[in-house]
């Protein structure tokens, strides 16, 4: 299996909303974003699939070394072999990949966040920086597009946190800020034991309203000159925001299940943005 085949398989197997947005890109950009997305999946899977924290730390340290060697011209992993040829063309920097790894390391070292400000730091590393790289690959020409990408990445990550509250709790992690659990009188034990309440629904409504705010702020920041190039990000925004609305309509029943959109619906939402410019 070639490096390009490896990353394509990795991206397709994830079933992510991102994959549907990539389908509409020109071949070279699609190859670059697929390789970058596969990298993100590889390091994220270390945290989600390796139960021994020491082993996971060692694996992430290996990835840090692999990224450094790759930018020195010596990639050994198929993901980096697929990504390195695109680095110069799209201005991908070593610091960006190392930041993504740093964000994954936070999952091994920190299971709770005292307030939203501390959660934002995590979101910046695992999602904002990802958005920054993606915007460059999509064809960014305006400096302001970077701020749009950071803000949209934050909105995506907050949506993920809302969707995965129950699943993450089973892994011992609660991303909802401690200060906000206290504000709405929701105990961590209620989340881990999958106990629904009006207080929990109110807490989650607060989380959803903030995510919607960041979607609105992100879209307002996108310069018109880059709107066409950034269509893949707008496709993802349409898919993720539709998912968020589904979760809201379902009354935030996220403790015992993972709410998702069907592949056909994701493709339809992506196509609408591509063909009609409709979010």
Short mmCIF file of C-alpha atoms in Angstrom, two decimals:
data_model
loop_
_atom_site.label_atom_id
_atom_site.label_comp_id
_atom_site.label_asym_id
_atom_site.label_seq_id
_atom_site.Cartn_x
_atom_site.Cartn_y
_atom_site.Cartn_z
CA UNK A 1 0.00 0.00 0.00
CA UNK A 2 1.41 3.40 -1.00
CA UNK A 3 1.46 6.36 1.43
CA UNK A 4 -1.30 8.07 -0.58
CA UNK A 5 -3.45 4.93 -0.42
CA UNK A 6 -2.81 4.65 3.31
CA UNK A 7 -4.01 8.19 4.10
CA UNK A 8 -6.98 7.85 1.78
CA UNK A 9 -8.04 4.69 3.59
CA UNK A 10 -7.50 6.34 6.98
CA UNK A 11 -9.66 9.33 6.05
CA UNK A 12 -12.44 7.27 4.47
CA UNK A 13 -12.59 4.81 7.37
CA UNK A 14 -13.14 7.60 9.90
CA UNK A 15 -16.56 8.48 8.46
CA UNK A 16 -15.86 12.08 9.47
CA UNK A 17 -17.76 15.07 8.15
CA UNK A 18 -14.40 16.40 6.97
CA UNK A 19 -14.12 13.61 4.41
CA UNK A 20 -17.25 14.76 2.56
CA UNK A 21 -15.89 18.28 2.20
CA UNK A 22 -12.62 16.97 0.74
CA UNK A 23 -14.41 15.24 -2.14
CA UNK A 24 -15.04 18.55 -3.93
CA UNK A 25 -11.43 19.77 -3.87
CA UNK A 26 -9.02 19.73 -6.84
CA UNK A 27 -6.80 16.65 -6.81
CA UNK A 28 -3.62 18.21 -5.38
CA UNK A 29 -5.41 20.04 -2.58
CA UNK A 30 -7.47 16.94 -1.83
CA UNK A 31 -4.30 14.87 -1.52
CA UNK A 32 -2.75 17.42 0.85
CA UNK A 33 -5.76 17.78 3.15
CA UNK A 34 -6.32 14.01 3.20
CA UNK A 35 -2.71 13.46 4.32
CA UNK A 36 -3.00 16.17 6.98
CA UNK A 37 -6.32 14.82 8.22
CA UNK A 38 -4.82 11.31 8.41
CA UNK A 39 -2.02 12.73 10.56
CA UNK A 40 -4.57 14.27 12.92
CA UNK A 41 -6.41 10.96 13.13
CA UNK A 42 -3.22 9.02 13.87
CA UNK A 43 -2.23 11.15 16.85
CA UNK A 44 -5.81 11.44 18.13
CA UNK A 45 -6.21 7.66 17.98
CA UNK A 46 -3.20 7.28 20.27
CA UNK A 47 -5.19 8.96 23.04
CA UNK A 48 -8.53 7.26 22.31
CA UNK A 49 -7.30 3.72 21.64
CA UNK A 50 -4.28 3.22 23.93
CA UNK A 51 -5.45 2.47 27.46
CA UNK A 52 -2.02 2.69 29.12
CA UNK A 53 -1.16 6.38 29.58
CA UNK A 54 2.57 5.66 29.66
CA UNK A 55 2.41 3.84 26.35
CA UNK A 56 0.32 6.63 24.86
CA UNK A 57 2.85 9.24 26.03
CA UNK A 58 5.65 7.21 24.41
CA UNK A 59 3.71 7.00 21.15
CA UNK A 60 3.08 10.74 21.10
CA UNK A 61 6.78 11.35 21.82
CA UNK A 62 7.54 9.13 18.83
CA UNK A 63 5.23 11.27 16.69
CA UNK A 64 6.97 14.45 17.87
CA UNK A 65 10.26 12.97 16.74
CA UNK A 66 8.76 11.73 13.48
CA UNK A 67 7.42 15.22 12.66
CA UNK A 68 10.83 16.77 13.36
CA UNK A 69 12.59 14.18 11.18
CA UNK A 70 10.00 14.62 8.43
CA UNK A 71 10.57 18.36 8.24
CA UNK A 72 14.29 17.55 8.05
CA UNK A 73 13.53 15.42 4.99
CA UNK A 74 13.40 11.97 6.58
CA UNK A 75 9.77 10.83 6.99
CA UNK A 76 9.32 7.16 7.90
CA UNK A 77 5.58 6.84 8.59
CA UNK A 78 3.31 6.60 5.52
CA UNK A 79 1.24 9.55 6.78
CA UNK A 80 4.27 11.82 6.86
CA UNK A 81 5.54 10.40 3.56
CA UNK A 82 2.21 11.43 2.04
CA UNK A 83 2.15 14.85 3.72
CA UNK A 84 5.74 16.08 3.28
CA UNK A 85 5.49 16.60 -0.53
CA UNK A 86 2.73 19.17 0.11
CA UNK A 87 4.42 21.10 2.92
CA UNK A 88 6.10 23.76 0.78
CA UNK A 89 3.18 24.28 -1.60
CA UNK A 90 0.70 25.04 1.17
CA UNK A 91 2.91 26.63 3.82
CA UNK A 92 2.45 23.85 6.36
CA UNK A 93 4.79 24.38 9.32
CA UNK A 94 6.34 21.97 11.80
CA UNK A 95 5.04 24.05 14.74
CA UNK A 96 1.48 23.44 13.58
CA UNK A 97 1.81 19.67 13.60
CA UNK A 98 3.62 19.77 16.93
CA UNK A 99 0.76 21.88 18.34
CA UNK A 100 -1.76 19.20 17.37
CA UNK A 101 0.35 16.60 19.20
CA UNK A 102 0.57 18.93 22.22
CA UNK A 103 -3.21 19.12 22.29
CA UNK A 104 -3.46 15.33 22.30
CA UNK A 105 -0.94 15.22 25.15
CA UNK A 106 -3.29 17.42 27.17
CA UNK A 107 -5.85 14.60 27.01
CA UNK A 108 -3.37 12.35 28.81
CA UNK A 109 -2.51 14.92 31.45
CA UNK A 110 -5.79 16.73 32.07
CA UNK A 111 -9.28 15.24 32.39
CA UNK A 112 -11.06 18.38 33.62
CA UNK A 113 -10.95 22.11 32.79
CA UNK A 114 -11.59 24.66 35.54
CA UNK A 115 -13.11 27.30 33.25
CA UNK A 116 -13.83 28.08 29.61
CA UNK A 117 -10.59 29.99 29.16
CA UNK A 118 -8.54 26.89 29.94
CA UNK A 119 -10.75 24.80 27.64
CA UNK A 120 -10.15 27.31 24.84
CA UNK A 121 -6.41 26.59 24.98
CA UNK A 122 -7.09 22.91 24.39
CA UNK A 123 -9.55 23.67 21.58
CA UNK A 124 -7.01 25.96 19.91
CA UNK A 125 -4.43 23.18 19.74
CA UNK A 126 -6.66 20.32 18.59
CA UNK A 127 -9.03 22.29 16.37
CA UNK A 128 -7.97 25.92 15.83
CA UNK A 129 -4.54 24.98 14.50
CA UNK A 130 -6.13 22.26 12.38
CA UNK A 131 -8.40 24.91 10.87
CA UNK A 132 -5.39 27.15 10.25
CA UNK A 133 -3.59 24.44 8.25
CA UNK A 134 -6.75 23.46 6.40
CA UNK A 135 -7.45 27.07 5.37
CA UNK A 136 -3.99 27.30 3.80
CA UNK A 137 -4.49 24.05 1.90
CA UNK A 138 -7.92 25.16 0.68
CA UNK A 139 -6.34 28.28 -0.86
CA UNK A 140 -6.24 31.12 1.67
CA UNK A 141 -5.15 34.48 0.22
CA UNK A 142 -6.21 36.92 2.97
CA UNK A 143 -4.61 37.17 6.41
CA UNK A 144 -7.99 37.55 8.13
CA UNK A 145 -8.96 34.06 7.00
CA UNK A 146 -6.68 32.64 9.71
CA UNK A 147 -8.86 34.19 12.42
CA UNK A 148 -11.97 32.79 10.72
CA UNK A 149 -10.34 29.34 10.68
CA UNK A 150 -9.41 29.50 14.38
CA UNK A 151 -12.93 30.58 15.35
CA UNK A 152 -14.58 27.94 13.17
CA UNK A 153 -12.29 25.26 14.59
CA UNK A 154 -13.39 26.30 18.08
CA UNK A 155 -17.05 26.00 17.05
CA UNK A 156 -16.39 22.52 15.64
CA UNK A 157 -14.64 21.36 18.80
CA UNK A 158 -17.39 22.70 21.05
CA UNK A 159 -19.89 20.78 18.91
CA UNK A 160 -17.79 17.64 19.32
CA UNK A 161 -17.69 18.15 23.09
CA UNK A 162 -21.48 18.49 23.22
CA UNK A 163 -21.99 15.40 21.04
CA UNK A 164 -19.49 13.25 22.96
CA UNK A 165 -20.28 14.17 26.57
CA UNK A 166 -21.36 10.65 27.50
CA UNK A 167 -18.68 8.88 25.48
CA UNK A 168 -15.90 11.07 26.89
CA UNK A 169 -17.16 10.56 30.44
CA UNK A 170 -16.79 6.81 29.97
CA UNK A 171 -13.13 7.49 29.15
CA UNK A 172 -12.77 9.51 32.34
CA UNK A 173 -12.80 12.93 30.69
CA UNK A 174 -15.33 15.74 31.12
CA UNK A 175 -14.59 18.75 28.92
CA UNK A 176 -17.47 20.87 30.22
CA UNK A 177 -15.78 23.52 32.42
CA UNK A 178 -15.99 22.85 36.15
CA UNK A 179 -17.13 26.43 36.78
CA UNK A 180 -20.09 25.91 34.46
CA UNK A 181 -21.05 22.57 36.01
CA UNK A 182 -21.16 24.45 39.31
CA UNK A 183 -23.08 27.35 37.76
CA UNK A 184 -25.86 25.01 36.63
CA UNK A 185 -25.59 22.71 39.67
CA UNK A 186 -24.68 19.61 37.66
CA UNK A 187 -22.41 17.11 39.40
CA UNK A 188 -19.72 15.23 37.48
CA UNK A 189 -21.15 12.02 38.96
CA UNK A 190 -24.48 12.70 37.23
CA UNK A 191 -22.70 12.79 33.88
CA UNK A 192 -20.65 9.63 34.46
CA UNK A 193 -23.79 7.81 35.66
CA UNK A 194 -25.79 9.10 32.66
CA UNK A 195 -28.38 10.90 34.76
CA UNK A 196 -30.49 13.39 32.80
CA UNK A 197 -32.15 16.38 34.46
CA UNK A 198 -33.56 19.79 33.67
CA UNK A 199 -30.32 21.22 35.10
CA UNK A 200 -28.27 19.14 32.65
CA UNK A 201 -30.46 20.27 29.73
CA UNK A 202 -30.01 23.91 30.75
CA UNK A 203 -26.24 23.44 31.01
CA UNK A 204 -26.13 21.89 27.54
CA UNK A 205 -28.33 24.60 26.08
CA UNK A 206 -25.79 27.12 27.37
CA UNK A 207 -23.00 25.14 25.64
CA UNK A 208 -24.94 25.01 22.36
CA UNK A 209 -25.72 28.74 22.39
CA UNK A 210 -22.02 29.51 22.81
CA UNK A 211 -21.11 27.17 19.94
CA UNK A 212 -23.67 28.91 17.70
CA UNK A 213 -22.14 32.25 18.68
CA UNK A 214 -18.72 31.08 17.50
CA UNK A 215 -20.17 29.79 14.22
CA UNK A 216 -21.71 33.23 13.62
CA UNK A 217 -18.49 35.03 14.56
CA UNK A 218 -16.41 32.77 12.32
CA UNK A 219 -18.62 33.27 9.27
CA UNK A 220 -18.57 37.04 9.83
CA UNK A 221 -14.75 36.98 9.82
CA UNK A 222 -14.36 35.19 6.48
CA UNK A 223 -13.23 37.73 3.83
CA UNK A 224 -15.31 37.69 0.64
CA UNK A 225 -12.16 37.25 -1.42
CA UNK A 226 -11.55 33.84 0.20
CA UNK A 227 -15.14 32.64 0.40
CA UNK A 228 -14.97 30.49 -2.75
CA UNK A 229 -11.64 28.89 -1.79
CA UNK A 230 -12.87 28.15 1.72
CA UNK A 231 -15.96 26.27 0.58
CA UNK A 232 -14.76 23.00 2.16
CA UNK A 233 -14.71 24.69 5.56
CA UNK A 234 -18.17 26.10 4.91
CA UNK A 235 -19.35 22.59 4.00
CA UNK A 236 -18.06 21.33 7.33
CA UNK A 237 -19.76 24.25 9.08
CA UNK A 238 -23.06 23.28 7.48
CA UNK A 239 -22.68 19.64 8.50
CA UNK A 240 -21.52 20.35 12.05
CA UNK A 241 -24.12 23.03 12.70
CA UNK A 242 -26.87 20.76 11.40
CA UNK A 243 -25.62 18.09 13.81
CA UNK A 244 -25.71 20.61 16.66
CA UNK A 245 -29.31 21.49 15.80
CA UNK A 246 -30.22 17.79 15.74
CA UNK A 247 -28.75 17.39 19.22
CA UNK A 248 -30.75 20.41 20.41
CA UNK A 249 -33.96 19.08 18.84
CA UNK A 250 -33.37 15.73 20.57
CA UNK A 251 -33.20 17.44 23.96
CA UNK A 252 -29.46 16.86 24.46
CA UNK A 253 -29.81 13.09 24.85
CA UNK A 254 -26.05 12.69 24.60
CA UNK A 255 -25.17 10.79 27.77
CA UNK A 256 -26.22 7.33 26.51
CA UNK A 257 -25.73 7.69 22.76
CA UNK A 258 -23.75 9.41 20.02
CA UNK A 259 -26.08 11.42 17.79
CA UNK A 260 -24.91 11.59 14.18
CA UNK A 261 -26.00 12.41 10.64
CA UNK A 262 -26.22 9.76 7.93
CA UNK A 263 -23.49 9.72 5.24
CA UNK A 264 -26.10 10.65 2.62
CA UNK A 265 -27.22 13.66 4.61
CA UNK A 266 -23.61 14.82 5.09
CA UNK A 267 -22.99 14.53 1.35
CA UNK A 268 -26.21 16.43 0.59
CA UNK A 269 -25.25 19.28 2.94
CA UNK A 270 -21.76 19.45 1.41
CA UNK A 271 -23.19 19.43 -2.13
CA UNK A 272 -25.61 22.27 -1.30
CA UNK A 273 -22.70 24.49 -0.27
CA UNK A 274 -20.67 23.49 -3.32
CA UNK A 275 -23.43 23.92 -5.88
CA UNK A 276 -25.73 26.51 -4.35
CA UNK A 277 -23.60 28.26 -1.74
CA UNK A 278 -26.24 27.42 0.89
CA UNK A 279 -25.21 26.91 4.51
#
